[in-house]
Amino acid sequence: MAELLKVLSGLGLALGAYGTAIPTSTSTAQGTQYTIPSSVTNGQNLIANVDDPQALNAQTVCPGYSAYDVQNTDSGFTASLKLAGTPCNVYGTDVESLKFSVSYQAEDRLNIEIIPDDIQPSQSTWYLLPESLVPKPQVEEGMCLEKSELAVTWSNEPTFNFQVIRQETGDVLFDTKGTKLVFENQFIEFITALPEDYNLYGLGDRISGLRLSNNATLTTYAADIGDPLDSNLYGAQPFYLDTRYYETSGSKPRKPVQSSQAPNSKKYISYSHGVFLRNAHGQEVKLQPQSLTWRTIGGGIDLYFYAGPSAAEVTQSYLSSTVGLPAMQQYFTLGYHQCRWGYRNWTELEDVAHTTGSTVMRALAWEYPNDPSLAAVETQFLLGPALMVVPVLQPLATTVNGVFPGLDDGEKWYDWYTQTVVDYAQPGVNTTIDAPLGHIPVFIRGGNVIPMQQPALTTREARSTPWSLIVALDKKGNASGSLYMDDGESISPNTTLSVEFTVCKSKLIATSSGSWAESNGLEKVIILGLKHAPKDVRFNGDSISQSAQYNSTSHVLTIADLQGKTGQGAWHDDWVLEW
Ligand SMILES: *[C@@H]1O[C@H](CO)[C@@H](O)[C@H](O)[C@H]1NC(C)=O
Ligand SMILES: *[C@@H]1O[C@H](CO)[C@@H](O)[C@H](O)[C@H]1NC(C)=O
Ligand SMILES: *[C@@H]1O[C@H](CO)[C@@H](O)[C@H](O)[C@H]1NC(C)=O
Ligand SMILES: *[C@@H]1O[C@H](CO)[C@@H](O)[C@H](O)[C@H]1NC(C)=O
Ligand SMILES: *[C@@H]1O[C@H](CO)[C@@H](O)[C@H](O)[C@H]1NC(C)=O
Ligand SMILES: *[C@@H]1O[C@H](CO)[C@@H](O)[C@H](O)[C@H]1NC(C)=O
């Protein structure tokens, strides 16, 4: 136990009430009563190795490995690794022989596994994470290096090291060269080089900046504790996303740029990839200016690389192949987010959940991958692709600063409240936005059609209100959007409805498919960013100009009284609205 404690605390993991106190007993007539001494709440007074200047650095004392006996397999290759010197046994016992396996699992996914060569049945759950707990992503049929976006190279100079390379660009995404692989029964360490001023995200749960610091030690160890800043929380996600920006102009190969030193005047492109360590032991990741050190206190190295190249593709691939897609929420369960202790049963829950539909928070950098200046922006975010929120984060402030991305490329942003286009912002400039008490700045991104119902006290009531649409035109006068509906409750709904909206050349077309019967009608359509008053407004060819109002100051066209036209439900039939 003392040995394990030393290792655990060496990794900076918080230990609560371990101790060696033996309960003392006192006899009374009723029987025996035990009194726990108060010292039992004190853990051993140990200094974490990461904080201990005397602690041995495994990199300086361990020998590393060398690879031999390389064999090709159907989906990659394997090699044997042998300890390249005297065991260091620094925080455990060195494993003499390891097996290194590379498997090109899918076009965009690669697996590198390093585990002991000889695992006895009694040790298997120590070194191998059972697939019944965390399934192992599978190799797709017919996969091989030639089809893969990623490739692996390795060398024994000066000791065994490997690189993961993006085949299209030759970029080295992961590189252990110049460091030693340490593989002990209670301590594993490997190190990759990273570019200067890197953009890494993830390695949760923790409350910290969106972009991870390049000078921090992150512990991954599920701890059911309040909300400490910069330390481990409830869950453990040993996964990170790495985004790298390049200048597009100039000669190939593309020139990497640091996001903090990328002038607005140039054009950029970004590539993102993901890295997941399938290991459920306590872990820590030490981030330094140009490297990442990964340590665990057990298990094996089972690494997955996701090629992207967009952040959205990395996330989708990680979810769909590895950890599973999130469950579709019942509409009234949104209240769960605010009710860990507060609400006890469904009846109460339905009454407090005010929101319908699901939204996904997105970092600006993920929606605008070619703008390096957004790499670390965490003071504003998007809900889905269409809404941007710039919350006030300072007490007593009445203004807030925010950027309006994409202006350079003609992106249009509309104020949610006034419905007018934002004409006071400049590309790449942090703009001061009014935010008096009670006003949360929200903006609509041009090019989107947003279906809405009305607010109500319960989600059930909200779901029985009429529909309206906000059509926010882009610079070409186009927009699109979609709506998905079902009963909102069934785990596998027997009927669903999908509606697609497209706007082009002053014409909005709504097309539905599916048999979920939605009985609420369409109340109104609001078109934002319309330059000139329309001559005529027609619904399925019938003139309805008397229901339309154009505001020539705000450039908003409001078309009301559509309930009569959609009596059987807003999406019962396909329709066309022209102006
Ligand atoms: C890195 O972090 C440590 C601990 O928080 C701090 O003392 C040190 O000044 C930081 N180094 C740099 C270069 O920021
Ligand atoms: C749920 O809570 C409501 C309101 O407090 C109460 O009337 C109802 O009986 C409860 N239902 C169950 C199943 O406990
Ligand atoms: C804008 O300014 C705020 C505060 O002044 C800052 O926190 C934020 O990072 C800035 N945003 C950008 C994109 O520079
Ligand atoms: C946008 O509008 C233009 C001009 O009306 C059209 O040529 C183009 O195809 C539209 N683009 C999309 C994505 O609908
Ligand atoms: C479909 O599901 C709804 C809600 O669960 C149920 O009321 C309805 O009877 C089902 N219809 C069919 C055809 O199974
Ligand atoms: C037209 O829009 C302007 C600017 O948003 C607003 O002040 C005005 O009240 C609107 N007029 C009408 C009739 O709604």
PDB file of C-alpha atoms in Angstrom, residues 84-280:
ATOM      1  CA  ALA A  84      17.445  -1.122 -24.007  1.00  0.00           C
ATOM      2  CA  GLY A  85      19.517  -1.313 -20.818  1.00  0.00           C
ATOM      3  CA  THR A  86      19.409  -1.976 -17.098  1.00  0.00           C
ATOM      4  CA  PRO A  87      15.899  -1.646 -15.656  1.00  0.00           C
ATOM      5  CA  CYS A  88      15.449   1.684 -13.857  1.00  0.00           C
ATOM      6  CA  ASN A  89      12.480   0.507 -11.737  1.00  0.00           C
ATOM      7  CA  VAL A  90      11.884   4.146 -10.922  1.00  0.00           C
ATOM      8  CA  TYR A  91       8.218   4.123  -9.845  1.00  0.00           C
ATOM      9  CA  GLY A  92       7.487   0.411 -10.254  1.00  0.00           C
ATOM     10  CA  THR A  93       9.067  -2.518 -12.057  1.00  0.00           C
ATOM     11  CA  ASP A  94      10.147  -2.174 -15.675  1.00  0.00           C
ATOM     12  CA  VAL A  95       8.451  -4.515 -18.151  1.00  0.00           C
ATOM     13  CA  GLU A  96      11.250  -6.171 -20.159  1.00  0.00           C
ATOM     14  CA  SER A  97       9.350  -7.056 -23.349  1.00  0.00           C
ATOM     15  CA  LEU A  98       6.535  -5.161 -24.990  1.00  0.00           C
ATOM     16  CA  LYS A  99       4.471  -5.572 -28.109  1.00  0.00           C
ATOM     17  CA  PHE A 100       4.066  -2.537 -30.382  1.00  0.00           C
ATOM     18  CA  SER A 101       1.126  -2.725 -32.815  1.00  0.00           C
ATOM     19  CA  VAL A 102       0.031  -0.255 -35.456  1.00  0.00           C
ATOM     20  CA  SER A 103      -3.367  -0.643 -37.024  1.00  0.00           C
ATOM     21  CA  TYR A 104      -4.793   1.642 -39.730  1.00  0.00           C
ATOM     22  CA  GLN A 105      -8.381   1.256 -38.557  1.00  0.00           C
ATOM     23  CA  ALA A 106     -10.249   3.611 -40.897  1.00  0.00           C
ATOM     24  CA  GLU A 107      -9.262   6.240 -43.444  1.00  0.00           C
ATOM     25  CA  ASP A 108      -9.171   8.833 -40.701  1.00  0.00           C
ATOM     26  CA  ARG A 109      -8.340   6.676 -37.661  1.00  0.00           C
ATOM     27  CA  LEU A 110      -5.152   5.015 -36.491  1.00  0.00           C
ATOM     28  CA  ASN A 111      -4.443   2.862 -33.441  1.00  0.00           C
ATOM     29  CA  ILE A 112      -1.073   2.436 -31.740  1.00  0.00           C
ATOM     30  CA  GLU A 113      -0.952  -0.090 -28.930  1.00  0.00           C
ATOM     31  CA  ILE A 114       1.973  -0.832 -26.627  1.00  0.00           C
ATOM     32  CA  ILE A 115       1.368  -3.558 -24.038  1.00  0.00           C
ATOM     33  CA  PRO A 116       3.466  -6.180 -22.230  1.00  0.00           C
ATOM     34  CA  ASP A 117       4.388  -9.080 -24.476  1.00  0.00           C
ATOM     35  CA  ASP A 118       3.386 -11.672 -21.936  1.00  0.00           C
ATOM     36  CA  ILE A 119       0.253 -10.880 -19.974  1.00  0.00           C
ATOM     37  CA  GLN A 120      -0.784 -13.582 -17.503  1.00  0.00           C
ATOM     38  CA  PRO A 121      -4.558 -14.047 -17.049  1.00  0.00           C
ATOM     39  CA  SER A 122      -4.246 -12.722 -13.493  1.00  0.00           C
ATOM     40  CA  GLN A 123      -2.751  -9.444 -14.802  1.00  0.00           C
ATOM     41  CA  SER A 124      -5.021  -8.948 -17.780  1.00  0.00           C
ATOM     42  CA  THR A 125      -7.414  -6.448 -16.204  1.00  0.00           C
ATOM     43  CA  TRP A 126      -4.421  -4.436 -15.002  1.00  0.00           C
ATOM     44  CA  TYR A 127      -2.874  -4.042 -18.442  1.00  0.00           C
ATOM     45  CA  LEU A 128      -5.932  -4.385 -20.706  1.00  0.00           C
ATOM     46  CA  LEU A 129      -9.007  -2.223 -20.266  1.00  0.00           C
ATOM     47  CA  PRO A 130     -11.906  -4.713 -20.585  1.00  0.00           C
ATOM     48  CA  GLU A 131     -13.888  -4.168 -23.780  1.00  0.00           C
ATOM     49  CA  SER A 132     -17.059  -4.710 -21.797  1.00  0.00           C
ATOM     50  CA  LEU A 133     -16.298  -1.428 -19.994  1.00  0.00           C
ATOM     51  CA  VAL A 134     -14.897   0.708 -22.812  1.00  0.00           C
ATOM     52  CA  PRO A 135     -15.314  -0.918 -26.252  1.00  0.00           C
ATOM     53  CA  LYS A 136     -12.295  -0.888 -28.524  1.00  0.00           C
ATOM     54  CA  PRO A 137     -12.801   0.908 -31.842  1.00  0.00           C
ATOM     55  CA  GLN A 138     -12.794  -1.627 -34.676  1.00  0.00           C
ATOM     56  CA  VAL A 139     -10.790  -1.948 -37.870  1.00  0.00           C
ATOM     57  CA  GLU A 140     -12.897  -1.275 -40.949  1.00  0.00           C
ATOM     58  CA  GLU A 141     -12.816  -3.952 -43.584  1.00  0.00           C
ATOM     59  CA  GLY A 142     -10.019  -3.697 -46.105  1.00  0.00           C
ATOM     60  CA  MET A 143      -8.126  -0.948 -44.279  1.00  0.00           C
ATOM     61  CA  CYS A 144      -4.390  -0.583 -44.868  1.00  0.00           C
ATOM     62  CA  LEU A 145      -1.698   2.103 -44.916  1.00  0.00           C
ATOM     63  CA  GLU A 146      -2.438   3.068 -48.547  1.00  0.00           C
ATOM     64  CA  LYS A 147      -5.986   4.078 -47.662  1.00  0.00           C
ATOM     65  CA  SER A 148      -5.051   5.905 -44.483  1.00  0.00           C
ATOM     66  CA  GLU A 149      -4.737   9.657 -44.068  1.00  0.00           C
ATOM     67  CA  LEU A 150      -2.198   8.980 -41.289  1.00  0.00           C
ATOM     68  CA  ALA A 151       1.061   7.035 -41.344  1.00  0.00           C
ATOM     69  CA  VAL A 152       3.456   5.781 -38.659  1.00  0.00           C
ATOM     70  CA  THR A 153       7.243   5.772 -38.796  1.00  0.00           C
ATOM     71  CA  TRP A 154       9.620   4.598 -36.098  1.00  0.00           C
ATOM     72  CA  SER A 155      13.301   4.340 -35.294  1.00  0.00           C
ATOM     73  CA  ASN A 156      15.678   2.958 -32.647  1.00  0.00           C
ATOM     74  CA  GLU A 157      17.925   6.041 -32.653  1.00  0.00           C
ATOM     75  CA  PRO A 158      18.798   6.845 -29.926  1.00  0.00           C
ATOM     76  CA  THR A 159      16.118   4.586 -28.382  1.00  0.00           C
ATOM     77  CA  PHE A 160      12.756   3.406 -29.742  1.00  0.00           C
ATOM     78  CA  ASN A 161      10.557   6.310 -30.868  1.00  0.00           C
ATOM     79  CA  PHE A 162       7.658   6.754 -33.268  1.00  0.00           C
ATOM     80  CA  GLN A 163       5.975   9.468 -35.311  1.00  0.00           C
ATOM     81  CA  VAL A 164       2.416   9.892 -36.589  1.00  0.00           C
ATOM     82  CA  ILE A 165       2.337  11.791 -39.870  1.00  0.00           C
ATOM     83  CA  ARG A 166      -0.500  13.327 -41.888  1.00  0.00           C
ATOM     84  CA  GLN A 167       0.116  11.866 -45.332  1.00  0.00           C
ATOM     85  CA  GLU A 168      -1.409  14.774 -47.297  1.00  0.00           C
ATOM     86  CA  THR A 169       0.853  17.433 -45.812  1.00  0.00           C
ATOM     87  CA  GLY A 170       3.722  15.501 -44.245  1.00  0.00           C
ATOM     88  CA  ASP A 171       3.044  17.233 -40.932  1.00  0.00           C
ATOM     89  CA  VAL A 172       4.273  15.308 -37.900  1.00  0.00           C
ATOM     90  CA  LEU A 173       1.323  15.176 -35.511  1.00  0.00           C
ATOM     91  CA  PHE A 174       2.904  13.086 -32.770  1.00  0.00           C
ATOM     92  CA  ASP A 175       6.619  12.589 -32.256  1.00  0.00           C
ATOM     93  CA  THR A 176       8.354  10.759 -29.408  1.00  0.00           C
ATOM     94  CA  LYS A 177      11.857  11.228 -30.874  1.00  0.00           C
ATOM     95  CA  GLY A 178      14.502  12.249 -28.364  1.00  0.00           C
ATOM     96  CA  THR A 179      12.474  10.931 -25.408  1.00  0.00           C
ATOM     97  CA  LYS A 180      12.285   7.548 -23.737  1.00  0.00           C
ATOM     98  CA  LEU A 181       9.370   5.196 -23.488  1.00  0.00           C
ATOM     99  CA  VAL A 182       8.964   4.173 -19.816  1.00  0.00           C
ATOM    100  CA  PHE A 183       6.750   1.132 -19.205  1.00  0.00           C
ATOM    101  CA  GLU A 184       6.533  -0.162 -15.638  1.00  0.00           C
ATOM    102  CA  ASN A 185       3.801  -2.060 -13.870  1.00  0.00           C
ATOM    103  CA  GLN A 186       2.801   1.071 -11.930  1.00  0.00           C
ATOM    104  CA  PHE A 187       4.128   3.853 -14.118  1.00  0.00           C
ATOM    105  CA  ILE A 188       3.975   4.556 -17.843  1.00  0.00           C
ATOM    106  CA  GLU A 189       5.412   7.660 -19.490  1.00  0.00           C
ATOM    107  CA  PHE A 190       5.695   8.807 -23.091  1.00  0.00           C
ATOM    108  CA  ILE A 191       6.363  12.247 -24.514  1.00  0.00           C
ATOM    109  CA  THR A 192       5.473  13.931 -27.794  1.00  0.00           C
ATOM    110  CA  ALA A 193       6.909  17.115 -29.215  1.00  0.00           C
ATOM    111  CA  LEU A 194       4.402  19.882 -30.015  1.00  0.00           C
ATOM    112  CA  PRO A 195       4.713  23.056 -32.067  1.00  0.00           C
ATOM    113  CA  GLU A 196       5.421  26.322 -30.293  1.00  0.00           C
ATOM    114  CA  ASP A 197       2.295  28.158 -29.070  1.00  0.00           C
ATOM    115  CA  TYR A 198       0.148  25.070 -29.722  1.00  0.00           C
ATOM    116  CA  ASN A 199      -3.662  25.019 -29.722  1.00  0.00           C
ATOM    117  CA  LEU A 200      -4.813  22.059 -27.617  1.00  0.00           C
ATOM    118  CA  TYR A 201      -8.342  21.554 -26.305  1.00  0.00           C
ATOM    119  CA  GLY A 202      -9.921  18.887 -24.101  1.00  0.00           C
ATOM    120  CA  LEU A 203      -8.458  16.575 -21.424  1.00  0.00           C
ATOM    121  CA  GLY A 204     -11.515  17.170 -19.240  1.00  0.00           C
ATOM    122  CA  ASP A 205     -13.307  17.401 -16.954  1.00  0.00           C
ATOM    123  CA  ARG A 206     -11.900  20.593 -15.557  1.00  0.00           C
ATOM    124  CA  ILE A 207     -12.799  24.251 -15.322  1.00  0.00           C
ATOM    125  CA  SER A 208     -10.035  26.019 -17.200  1.00  0.00           C
ATOM    126  CA  GLY A 209      -9.451  28.091 -20.282  1.00  0.00           C
ATOM    127  CA  LEU A 210     -10.854  26.731 -23.558  1.00  0.00           C
ATOM    128  CA  ARG A 211      -7.376  26.470 -25.062  1.00  0.00           C
ATOM    129  CA  LEU A 212      -5.137  24.545 -22.690  1.00  0.00           C
ATOM    130  CA  SER A 213      -2.179  26.287 -21.107  1.00  0.00           C
ATOM    131  CA  ASN A 214       1.308  25.338 -22.283  1.00  0.00           C
ATOM    132  CA  ASN A 215       2.552  25.294 -18.698  1.00  0.00           C
ATOM    133  CA  ALA A 216       0.333  23.032 -16.607  1.00  0.00           C
ATOM    134  CA  THR A 217      -0.072  19.525 -15.232  1.00  0.00           C
ATOM    135  CA  LEU A 218      -3.566  18.149 -15.849  1.00  0.00           C
ATOM    136  CA  THR A 219      -4.724  15.230 -13.736  1.00  0.00           C
ATOM    137  CA  THR A 220      -7.330  12.894 -15.193  1.00  0.00           C
ATOM    138  CA  TYR A 221      -8.961  11.147 -12.290  1.00  0.00           C
ATOM    139  CA  ALA A 222     -12.724  11.256 -11.752  1.00  0.00           C
ATOM    140  CA  ALA A 223     -13.331  13.045  -8.451  1.00  0.00           C
ATOM    141  CA  ASP A 224     -16.823  13.924  -7.280  1.00  0.00           C
ATOM    142  CA  ILE A 225     -15.846  17.313  -5.942  1.00  0.00           C
ATOM    143  CA  GLY A 226     -17.363  20.798  -6.268  1.00  0.00           C
ATOM    144  CA  ASP A 227     -15.961  23.131  -8.886  1.00  0.00           C
ATOM    145  CA  PRO A 228     -12.255  23.645  -8.357  1.00  0.00           C
ATOM    146  CA  LEU A 229     -10.450  25.726 -10.964  1.00  0.00           C
ATOM    147  CA  ASP A 230      -7.801  23.984 -13.051  1.00  0.00           C
ATOM    148  CA  SER A 231      -8.115  20.568 -11.421  1.00  0.00           C
ATOM    149  CA  ASN A 232      -9.893  17.307 -12.069  1.00  0.00           C
ATOM    150  CA  LEU A 233     -13.669  17.125 -11.700  1.00  0.00           C
ATOM    151  CA  TYR A 234     -16.333  14.450 -12.181  1.00  0.00           C
ATOM    152  CA  GLY A 235     -15.505  12.673 -15.419  1.00  0.00           C
ATOM    153  CA  ALA A 236     -12.347  11.626 -17.207  1.00  0.00           C
ATOM    154  CA  GLN A 237     -11.878  12.181 -20.956  1.00  0.00           C
ATOM    155  CA  PRO A 238      -8.274  11.388 -21.904  1.00  0.00           C
ATOM    156  CA  PHE A 239      -8.757  13.024 -25.294  1.00  0.00           C
ATOM    157  CA  TYR A 240      -7.411  16.173 -26.871  1.00  0.00           C
ATOM    158  CA  LEU A 241      -7.954  18.119 -30.061  1.00  0.00           C
ATOM    159  CA  ASP A 242      -4.930  19.771 -31.662  1.00  0.00           C
ATOM    160  CA  THR A 243      -5.460  22.580 -34.219  1.00  0.00           C
ATOM    161  CA  ARG A 244      -2.610  23.871 -36.377  1.00  0.00           C
ATOM    162  CA  TYR A 245      -2.770  26.915 -38.648  1.00  0.00           C
ATOM    163  CA  TYR A 246      -0.840  27.462 -41.865  1.00  0.00           C
ATOM    164  CA  GLU A 247      -0.425  30.360 -44.254  1.00  0.00           C
ATOM    165  CA  THR A 248      -2.044  29.518 -47.594  1.00  0.00           C
ATOM    166  CA  SER A 249      -0.169  32.046 -49.662  1.00  0.00           C
ATOM    167  CA  GLY A 250       3.425  31.518 -50.655  1.00  0.00           C
ATOM    168  CA  SER A 251       5.344  28.440 -51.578  1.00  0.00           C
ATOM    169  CA  LYS A 252       4.595  24.899 -50.544  1.00  0.00           C
ATOM    170  CA  PRO A 253       5.069  23.302 -48.084  1.00  0.00           C
ATOM    171  CA  ARG A 254       2.639  25.544 -46.239  1.00  0.00           C
ATOM    172  CA  LYS A 255       4.175  27.659 -43.533  1.00  0.00           C
ATOM    173  CA  PRO A 256       2.975  26.904 -39.991  1.00  0.00           C
ATOM    174  CA  VAL A 257       1.912  30.010 -38.071  1.00  0.00           C
ATOM    175  CA  GLN A 258       1.452  30.676 -34.387  1.00  0.00           C
ATOM    176  CA  SER A 259      -2.131  31.745 -33.836  1.00  0.00           C
ATOM    177  CA  SER A 260      -1.050  34.628 -31.604  1.00  0.00           C
ATOM    178  CA  GLN A 261       1.235  35.985 -34.320  1.00  0.00           C
ATOM    179  CA  ALA A 262      -0.929  35.777 -37.421  1.00  0.00           C
ATOM    180  CA  PRO A 263      -1.610  39.178 -38.994  1.00  0.00           C
ATOM    181  CA  ASN A 264      -5.143  39.717 -40.336  1.00  0.00           C
ATOM    182  CA  SER A 265      -3.783  40.677 -43.726  1.00  0.00           C
ATOM    183  CA  LYS A 266      -2.906  37.079 -44.639  1.00  0.00           C
ATOM    184  CA  LYS A 267      -4.999  34.015 -45.497  1.00  0.00           C
ATOM    185  CA  TYR A 268      -4.834  30.846 -43.446  1.00  0.00           C
ATOM    186  CA  ILE A 269      -6.029  27.277 -43.316  1.00  0.00           C
ATOM    187  CA  SER A 270      -6.182  24.961 -40.311  1.00  0.00           C
ATOM    188  CA  TYR A 271      -5.896  21.229 -39.794  1.00  0.00           C
ATOM    189  CA  SER A 272      -7.137  19.569 -36.621  1.00  0.00           C
ATOM    190  CA  HIS A 273      -6.544  16.069 -35.292  1.00  0.00           C
ATOM    191  CA  GLY A 274      -7.554  14.247 -32.144  1.00  0.00           C
ATOM    192  CA  VAL A 275      -5.681  11.927 -29.776  1.00  0.00           C
ATOM    193  CA  PHE A 276      -7.373   9.539 -27.332  1.00  0.00           C
ATOM    194  CA  LEU A 277      -5.621   7.355 -24.743  1.00  0.00           C
ATOM    195  CA  ARG A 278      -7.862   4.375 -23.991  1.00  0.00           C
ATOM    196  CA  ASN A 279      -6.712   3.855 -20.421  1.00  0.00           C
ATOM    197  CA  ALA A 280      -8.847   4.038 -17.275  1.00  0.00           C
TER     198      ALA A 280
END
